[in-house]
PDB file of C-alpha atoms in Angstrom:
ATOM      1  CA  GLY A  13      79.504 120.867  75.234  1.00 78.00           C
ATOM      2  CA  ALA A  14      81.072 117.627  76.454  1.00 82.00           C
ATOM      3  CA  LEU A  15      78.151 115.518  75.227  1.00 83.00           C
ATOM      4  CA  TYR A  16      78.343 116.999  71.721  1.00 88.00           C
ATOM      5  CA  GLN A  17      82.112 116.506  71.646  1.00 88.00           C
ATOM      6  CA  TYR A  18      81.675 112.885  72.698  1.00 88.00           C
ATOM      7  CA  TRP A  19      79.155 112.007  70.013  1.00 89.00           C
ATOM      8  CA  GLY A  20      81.002 114.146  67.466  1.00 89.00           C
ATOM      9  CA  ALA A  21      84.198 112.188  68.106  1.00 88.00           C
ATOM     10  CA  LYS A  22      82.266 108.921  67.754  1.00 88.00           C
ATOM     11  CA  MET A  23      80.763 109.955  64.406  1.00 89.00           C
ATOM     12  CA  VAL A  24      84.010 111.381  63.006  1.00 88.00           C
ATOM     13  CA  LEU A  25      86.118 108.365  63.957  1.00 87.00           C
ATOM     14  CA  THR A  26      83.453 105.933  62.754  1.00 87.00           C
ATOM     15  CA  LEU A  27      83.394 107.598  59.320  1.00 87.00           C
ATOM     16  CA  VAL A  28      86.993 108.741  58.892  1.00 87.00           C
ATOM     17  CA  MET A  29      88.855 105.559  59.788  1.00 84.00           C
ATOM     18  CA  PRO A  30      87.036 103.287  57.262  1.00 84.00           C
ATOM     19  CA  SER A  31      87.310 106.052  54.657  1.00 86.00           C
ATOM     20  CA  VAL A  32      91.076 106.235  55.116  1.00 85.00           C
ATOM     21  CA  LEU A  33      91.310 102.457  54.859  1.00 83.00           C
ATOM     22  CA  LEU A  34      89.255 102.388  51.642  1.00 84.00           C
ATOM     23  CA  ALA A  35      91.387 105.198  50.215  1.00 85.00           C
ATOM     24  CA  VAL A  36      94.511 103.124  50.862  1.00 83.00           C
ATOM     25  CA  TYR A  37      92.950 100.170  49.047  1.00 80.00           C
ATOM     26  CA  VAL A  38      92.038 102.400  46.101  1.00 82.00           C
ATOM     27  CA  ILE A  39      95.486 104.000  45.885  1.00 83.00           C
ATOM     28  CA  ARG A  40      97.236 100.649  45.989  1.00 79.00           C
ATOM     29  CA  GLN A  41      94.685  99.190  43.525  1.00 78.00           C
ATOM     30  CA  MET A  42      93.842  96.334  45.848  1.00 78.00           C
ATOM     31  CA  PRO A  43      90.595  94.326  45.508  1.00 78.00           C
ATOM     32  CA  MET A  44      87.811  96.183  47.269  1.00 74.00           C
ATOM     33  CA  GLN A  45      86.093  92.986  48.415  1.00 74.00           C
ATOM     34  CA  HIS A  46      89.087  92.342  50.657  1.00 76.00           C
ATOM     35  CA  ALA A  47      88.474  95.657  52.422  1.00 76.00           C
ATOM     36  CA  MET A  48      85.053  94.701  53.808  1.00 81.00           C
ATOM     37  CA  PHE A  49      86.138  93.101  57.081  1.00 83.00           C
ATOM     38  CA  PRO A  50      88.994  95.573  57.799  1.00 82.00           C
ATOM     39  CA  ALA A  51      86.571  98.442  57.134  1.00 82.00           C
ATOM     40  CA  LEU A  52      84.008  96.979  59.533  1.00 86.00           C
ATOM     41  CA  PHE A  53      86.704  96.471  62.142  1.00 86.00           C
ATOM     42  CA  THR A  54      87.987 100.044  61.859  1.00 86.00           C
ATOM     43  CA  MET A  55      84.412 101.326  61.975  1.00 86.00           C
ATOM     44  CA  GLY A  56      83.758  99.466  65.231  1.00 86.00           C
ATOM     45  CA  PHE A  57      87.104 100.578  66.631  1.00 87.00           C
ATOM     46  CA  GLY A  58      86.354 104.202  65.781  1.00 86.00           C
ATOM     47  CA  PHE A  59      82.920 103.970  67.382  1.00 88.00           C
ATOM     48  CA  PHE A  60      84.187 102.515  70.678  1.00 89.00           C
ATOM     49  CA  ALA A  61      87.515 104.398  70.849  1.00 89.00           C
ATOM     50  CA  PRO A  62      86.003 107.409  72.717  1.00 89.00           C
ATOM     51  CA  ASP A  63      84.445 105.044  75.263  1.00 91.00           C
ATOM     52  CA  PHE A  64      87.807 103.380  75.879  1.00 92.00           C
ATOM     53  CA  TYR A  65      89.493 106.779  76.175  1.00 91.00           C
ATOM     54  CA  LEU A  66      86.889 107.980  78.687  1.00 90.00           C
ATOM     55  CA  TYR A  67      87.275 104.764  80.683  1.00 91.00           C
ATOM     56  CA  LEU A  68      91.030 105.291  80.967  1.00 92.00           C
ATOM     57  CA  ARG A  69      90.578 108.952  81.957  1.00 90.00           C
ATOM     58  CA  LYS A  70      87.956 107.972  84.538  1.00 89.00           C
ATOM     59  CA  ARG A  71      90.252 105.359  86.083  1.00 89.00           C
ATOM     60  CA  GLN A  72      93.113 107.859  86.166  1.00 89.00           C
ATOM     61  CA  ARG A  73      90.938 110.499  87.797  1.00 88.00           C
ATOM     62  CA  GLN A  74      89.553 108.072  90.377  1.00 87.00           C
ATOM     63  CA  ASP A  75      93.074 106.882  91.191  1.00 86.00           C
ATOM     64  CA  GLN A  76      94.197 110.465  91.797  1.00 86.00           C
ATOM     65  CA  ILE A  77      91.255 111.066  94.134  1.00 85.00           C
ATOM     66  CA  PHE A  78      91.921 107.785  95.941  1.00 83.00           C
ATOM     67  CA  ARG A  79      95.602 108.611  96.502  1.00 81.00           C
ATOM     68  CA  GLY A  80      94.868 112.111  97.794  1.00 81.00           C
ATOM     69  CA  LEU A  81      91.932 111.204 100.024  1.00 83.00           C
ATOM     70  CA  PRO A  82      93.864 110.097 103.176  1.00 81.00           C
ATOM     71  CA  ASP A  83      95.810 113.368 103.385  1.00 81.00           C
ATOM     72  CA  ALA A  84      92.648 115.358 102.709  1.00 83.00           C
ATOM     73  CA  LEU A  85      90.830 113.460 105.454  1.00 84.00           C
ATOM     74  CA  ASP A  86      93.613 114.152 107.973  1.00 82.00           C
ATOM     75  CA  LEU A  87      93.550 117.841 107.113  1.00 84.00           C
ATOM     76  CA  LEU A  88      89.754 117.867 107.373  1.00 85.00           C
ATOM     77  CA  VAL A  89      89.962 116.360 110.869  1.00 84.00           C
ATOM     78  CA  VAL A  90      92.511 118.993 111.924  1.00 85.00           C
ATOM     79  CA  CYS A  91      90.351 121.818 110.575  1.00 84.00           C
ATOM     80  CA  ILE A  92      87.184 120.587 112.282  1.00 83.00           C
ATOM     81  CA  GLU A  93      88.903 119.953 115.610  1.00 81.00           C
ATOM     82  CA  SER A  94      90.429 123.446 115.469  1.00 81.00           C
ATOM     83  CA  GLY A  95      86.935 124.942 115.497  1.00 80.00           C
ATOM     84  CA  LEU A  96      85.967 125.371 111.844  1.00 81.00           C
ATOM     85  CA  GLY A  97      82.561 124.326 110.607  1.00 81.00           C
ATOM     86  CA  LEU A  98      82.199 121.561 108.054  1.00 80.00           C
ATOM     87  CA  ASN A  99      81.628 123.950 105.134  1.00 83.00           C
ATOM     88  CA  ALA A 100      84.624 126.086 106.071  1.00 86.00           C
ATOM     89  CA  ALA A 101      86.751 122.962 106.610  1.00 85.00           C
ATOM     90  CA  LEU A 102      85.860 121.605 103.164  1.00 85.00           C
ATOM     91  CA  GLN A 103      86.674 124.991 101.616  1.00 86.00           C
ATOM     92  CA  LYS A 104      90.022 125.089 103.442  1.00 87.00           C
ATOM     93  CA  VAL A 105      90.936 121.581 102.318  1.00 85.00           C
ATOM     94  CA  SER A 106      90.045 122.384  98.704  1.00 84.00           C
ATOM     95  CA  GLU A 107      92.295 125.452  98.818  1.00 84.00           C
ATOM     96  CA  GLU A 108      95.225 123.644 100.425  1.00 83.00           C
ATOM     97  CA  PHE A 109      95.068 120.707  98.010  1.00 81.00           C
ATOM     98  CA  HIS A 110      95.109 122.804  94.846  1.00 81.00           C
ATOM     99  CA  MET A 111      98.793 122.126  94.205  1.00 78.00           C
ATOM    100  CA  GLY A 112      99.060 118.628  95.645  1.00 76.00           C
ATOM    101  CA  ASN A 113      95.959 116.998  94.163  1.00 81.00           C
ATOM    102  CA  ARG A 114      94.139 119.239  91.735  1.00 85.00           C
ATOM    103  CA  VAL A 115      91.413 116.707  90.887  1.00 86.00           C
ATOM    104  CA  LEU A 116      90.285 116.290  94.493  1.00 85.00           C
ATOM    105  CA  SER A 117      90.598 120.041  95.044  1.00 86.00           C
ATOM    106  CA  GLU A 118      88.314 120.777  92.101  1.00 88.00           C
ATOM    107  CA  GLU A 119      85.698 118.303  93.305  1.00 87.00           C
ATOM    108  CA  LEU A 120      85.674 119.799  96.797  1.00 87.00           C
ATOM    109  CA  LYS A 121      85.515 123.329  95.390  1.00 88.00           C
ATOM    110  CA  LEU A 122      82.530 122.342  93.257  1.00 89.00           C
ATOM    111  CA  THR A 123      80.798 120.870  96.300  1.00 87.00           C
ATOM    112  CA  CYS A 124      81.454 124.006  98.362  1.00 87.00           C
ATOM    113  CA  GLY A 125      80.203 126.150  95.472  1.00 88.00           C
ATOM    114  CA  VAL A 126      76.862 124.374  95.154  1.00 88.00           C
ATOM    115  CA  ILE A 127      76.410 124.563  98.934  1.00 86.00           C
ATOM    116  CA  ARG A 128      76.926 128.323  98.812  1.00 87.00           C
ATOM    117  CA  LEU A 129      74.404 128.553  95.976  1.00 86.00           C
ATOM    118  CA  GLY A 130      71.731 127.051  98.210  1.00 85.00           C
ATOM    119  CA  GLN A 131      71.802 123.289  97.677  1.00 83.00           C
ATOM    120  CA  PRO A 132      71.408 121.327 100.929  1.00 86.00           C
ATOM    121  CA  ARG A 133      74.724 120.084 102.230  1.00 83.00           C
ATOM    122  CA  GLN A 134      73.594 116.472 102.412  1.00 84.00           C
ATOM    123  CA  ASP A 135      72.539 116.532  98.758  1.00 85.00           C
ATOM    124  CA  ALA A 136      75.799 118.216  97.735  1.00 85.00           C
ATOM    125  CA  LEU A 137      77.857 115.615  99.570  1.00 85.00           C
ATOM    126  CA  HIS A 138      75.793 112.811  98.078  1.00 86.00           C
ATOM    127  CA  ASP A 139      76.357 114.248  94.599  1.00 86.00           C
ATOM    128  CA  LEU A 140      80.089 114.402  95.331  1.00 86.00           C
ATOM    129  CA  GLY A 141      80.228 110.677  96.008  1.00 84.00           C
ATOM    130  CA  GLU A 142      78.087 109.752  93.010  1.00 85.00           C
ATOM    131  CA  ARG A 143      79.939 112.098  90.667  1.00 86.00           C
ATOM    132  CA  THR A 144      83.397 110.746  91.427  1.00 85.00           C
ATOM    133  CA  GLY A 145      82.510 107.062  91.769  1.00 83.00           C
ATOM    134  CA  VAL A 146      85.285 106.440  94.318  1.00 83.00           C
ATOM    135  CA  MET A 147      84.074 103.997  96.962  1.00 84.00           C
ATOM    136  CA  ASP A 148      86.241 105.437  99.741  1.00 81.00           C
ATOM    137  CA  LEU A 149      84.916 108.918  99.026  1.00 83.00           C
ATOM    138  CA  LYS A 150      81.364 107.581  99.036  1.00 85.00           C
ATOM    139  CA  ALA A 151      82.029 106.038 102.439  1.00 83.00           C
ATOM    140  CA  LEU A 152      83.400 109.361 103.693  1.00 83.00           C
ATOM    141  CA  VAL A 153      80.319 111.175 102.405  1.00 84.00           C
ATOM    142  CA  ALA A 154      78.090 108.633 104.165  1.00 85.00           C
ATOM    143  CA  VAL A 155      79.957 109.241 107.437  1.00 82.00           C
ATOM    144  CA  LEU A 156      79.539 113.006 107.135  1.00 82.00           C
ATOM    145  CA  ILE A 157      75.830 112.731 106.305  1.00 82.00           C
ATOM    146  CA  GLN A 158      75.122 110.327 109.178  1.00 81.00           C
ATOM    147  CA  ALA A 159      77.113 112.419 111.664  1.00 78.00           C
ATOM    148  CA  GLU A 160      75.150 115.505 110.687  1.00 76.00           C
ATOM    149  CA  LYS A 161      71.839 113.676 110.706  1.00 78.00           C
ATOM    150  CA  PHE A 162      72.253 112.088 114.151  1.00 76.00           C
ATOM    151  CA  GLY A 163      74.087 115.014 115.728  1.00 72.00           C
ATOM    152  CA  THR A 164      77.263 113.134 116.610  1.00 72.00           C
ATOM    153  CA  SER A 165      80.751 114.636 116.681  1.00 75.00           C
ATOM    154  CA  VAL A 166      81.979 115.043 113.104  1.00 78.00           C
ATOM    155  CA  GLY A 167      85.637 115.140 114.169  1.00 77.00           C
ATOM    156  CA  GLN A 168      85.389 111.890 116.126  1.00 78.00           C
ATOM    157  CA  ALA A 169      83.505 110.183 113.300  1.00 79.00           C
ATOM    158  CA  LEU A 170      86.123 111.305 110.773  1.00 80.00           C
ATOM    159  CA  ARG A 171      88.970 110.136 113.000  1.00 81.00           C
ATOM    160  CA  VAL A 172      87.419 106.665 113.297  1.00 80.00           C
ATOM    161  CA  HIS A 173      86.786 106.600 109.562  1.00 79.00           C
ATOM    162  CA  ALA A 174      90.393 107.639 108.866  1.00 79.00           C
ATOM    163  CA  ASP A 175      91.700 104.729 110.945  1.00 79.00           C
ATOM    164  CA  ASP A 176      89.358 102.351 109.161  1.00 79.00           C
ATOM    165  CA  MET A 177      90.419 103.680 105.763  1.00 77.00           C
ATOM    166  CA  ARG A 178      94.109 103.228 106.574  1.00 78.00           C
ATOM    167  CA  THR A 179      93.371  99.636 107.565  1.00 80.00           C
ATOM    168  CA  ARG A 180      91.573  99.020 104.271  1.00 78.00           C
ATOM    169  CA  ARG A 181      94.410 100.620 102.305  1.00 77.00           C
ATOM    170  CA  ARG A 182      96.952  98.408 104.065  1.00 81.00           C
ATOM    171  CA  GLN A 183      94.860  95.315 103.365  1.00 83.00           C
ATOM    172  CA  ARG A 184      94.504  96.356  99.732  1.00 80.00           C
ATOM    173  CA  ALA A 185      98.265  96.818  99.443  1.00 81.00           C
ATOM    174  CA  GLU A 186      98.848  93.375 100.964  1.00 85.00           C
ATOM    175  CA  GLU A 187      96.369  91.875  98.518  1.00 85.00           C
ATOM    176  CA  LEU A 188      98.138  93.485  95.560  1.00 82.00           C
ATOM    177  CA  ALA A 189     101.488  92.275  96.886  1.00 84.00           C
ATOM    178  CA  ALA A 190     100.151  88.724  97.169  1.00 83.00           C
ATOM    179  CA  LYS A 191      98.985  88.834  93.542  1.00 83.00           C
ATOM    180  CA  THR A 192     102.436  89.882  92.333  1.00 82.00           C
ATOM    181  CA  THR A 193     103.849  86.356  92.395  1.00 81.00           C
ATOM    182  CA  VAL A 194     101.015  85.078  90.218  1.00 81.00           C
ATOM    183  CA  LYS A 195     101.401  87.948  87.749  1.00 81.00           C
ATOM    184  CA  LEU A 196     105.136  87.287  87.454  1.00 81.00           C
ATOM    185  CA  ILE A 197     104.535  83.763  86.130  1.00 83.00           C
ATOM    186  CA  PHE A 198     103.622  84.924  82.623  1.00 82.00           C
ATOM    187  CA  PRO A 199     106.679  87.147  81.946  1.00 80.00           C
ATOM    188  CA  LEU A 200     108.919  84.514  83.498  1.00 79.00           C
ATOM    189  CA  VAL A 201     107.575  81.730  81.296  1.00 80.00           C
ATOM    190  CA  LEU A 202     107.306  83.789  78.102  1.00 81.00           C
ATOM    191  CA  PHE A 203     110.438  85.948  78.234  1.00 81.00           C
ATOM    192  CA  ILE A 204     112.943  85.113  80.977  1.00 81.00           C
ATOM    193  CA  PHE A 205     112.987  81.307  80.980  1.00 79.00           C
ATOM    194  CA  PRO A 206     113.464  80.993  77.167  1.00 80.00           C
ATOM    195  CA  ALA A 207     116.407  83.397  77.318  1.00 82.00           C
ATOM    196  CA  ILE A 208     117.955  81.421  80.186  1.00 83.00           C
ATOM    197  CA  PHE A 209     117.478  78.149  78.290  1.00 80.00           C
ATOM    198  CA  VAL A 210     119.132  79.630  75.210  1.00 81.00           C
ATOM    199  CA  VAL A 211     122.104  80.895  77.206  1.00 82.00           C
ATOM    200  CA  LEU A 212     122.554  77.680  79.186  1.00 81.00           C
ATOM    201  CA  GLY A 213     121.651  75.120  76.547  1.00 79.00           C
ATOM    202  CA  GLY A 214     122.848  76.927  73.418  1.00 79.00           C
ATOM    203  CA  PRO A 215     126.537  76.007  73.667  1.00 81.00           C
ATOM    204  CA  ALA A 216     125.700  72.387  74.402  1.00 79.00           C
ATOM    205  CA  VAL A 217     123.377  72.188  71.390  1.00 79.00           C
ATOM    206  CA  ILE A 218     126.065  73.747  69.156  1.00 81.00           C
ATOM    207  CA  LYS A 219     128.665  71.246  70.391  1.00 81.00           C
ATOM    208  CA  ILE A 220     126.313  68.316  69.765  1.00 80.00           C
ATOM    209  CA  MET A 221     125.500  69.546  66.263  1.00 80.00           C
ATOM    210  CA  GLU A 222     129.189  70.014  65.443  1.00 78.00           C
ATOM    211  CA  HIS A 223     129.914  66.542  66.743  1.00 75.00           C
ATOM    212  CA  PHE A 224     127.290  64.904  64.523  1.00 75.00           C
ATOM    213  CA  LEU A 225     128.141  67.042  61.491  1.00 74.00           C
ATOM    214  CA  ASN A 226     131.836  66.156  61.700  1.00 72.00           C
ATOM    215  CA  LYS A 227     130.950  62.486  61.562  1.00 60.00           C
TER     216      LYS A 227
END
């Protein structure tokens, strides 16, 4: 029912928000010709509001998966190297991560469920990467599929991938830290510097004004 809820929310918001605006104009006895552009704006806002809401929820969900993926990968390596098969290792990770990262746990449980229902494991893993949209998870899925296809050691491939992912995460953190100085320019110029100028230059300006006014 998610698709019907999505389009239902679009239709309701597109109709209700302009109607409320027009009702306000009628109650306040304001000219209706002035309500044309605000009504069109609220109609467009109501139509695209569900898309914006879904975009924010998607980013939040992807961020949760991204933050929980390194720990899940370490646990997956431990499970595989202890003798569990890949399916059993994925099931174990999904169970252990239920409290720590519920979003990633649900995705892994769904993948294990479709594998048990008969879908090929490669297709289920591919669907996992496409469904979440997280690039690091897609890379992990590609490693698992290639290791299974070419018969290489899954544990060794995951360990190498884990090291590579930690390197990418560190580089991403350094990149975000380097951008911090640029992002601080705008609040400094707009908020902090004017307050400093007022505090430092205010008394001098008051003294100068008093000096000229007394003359």
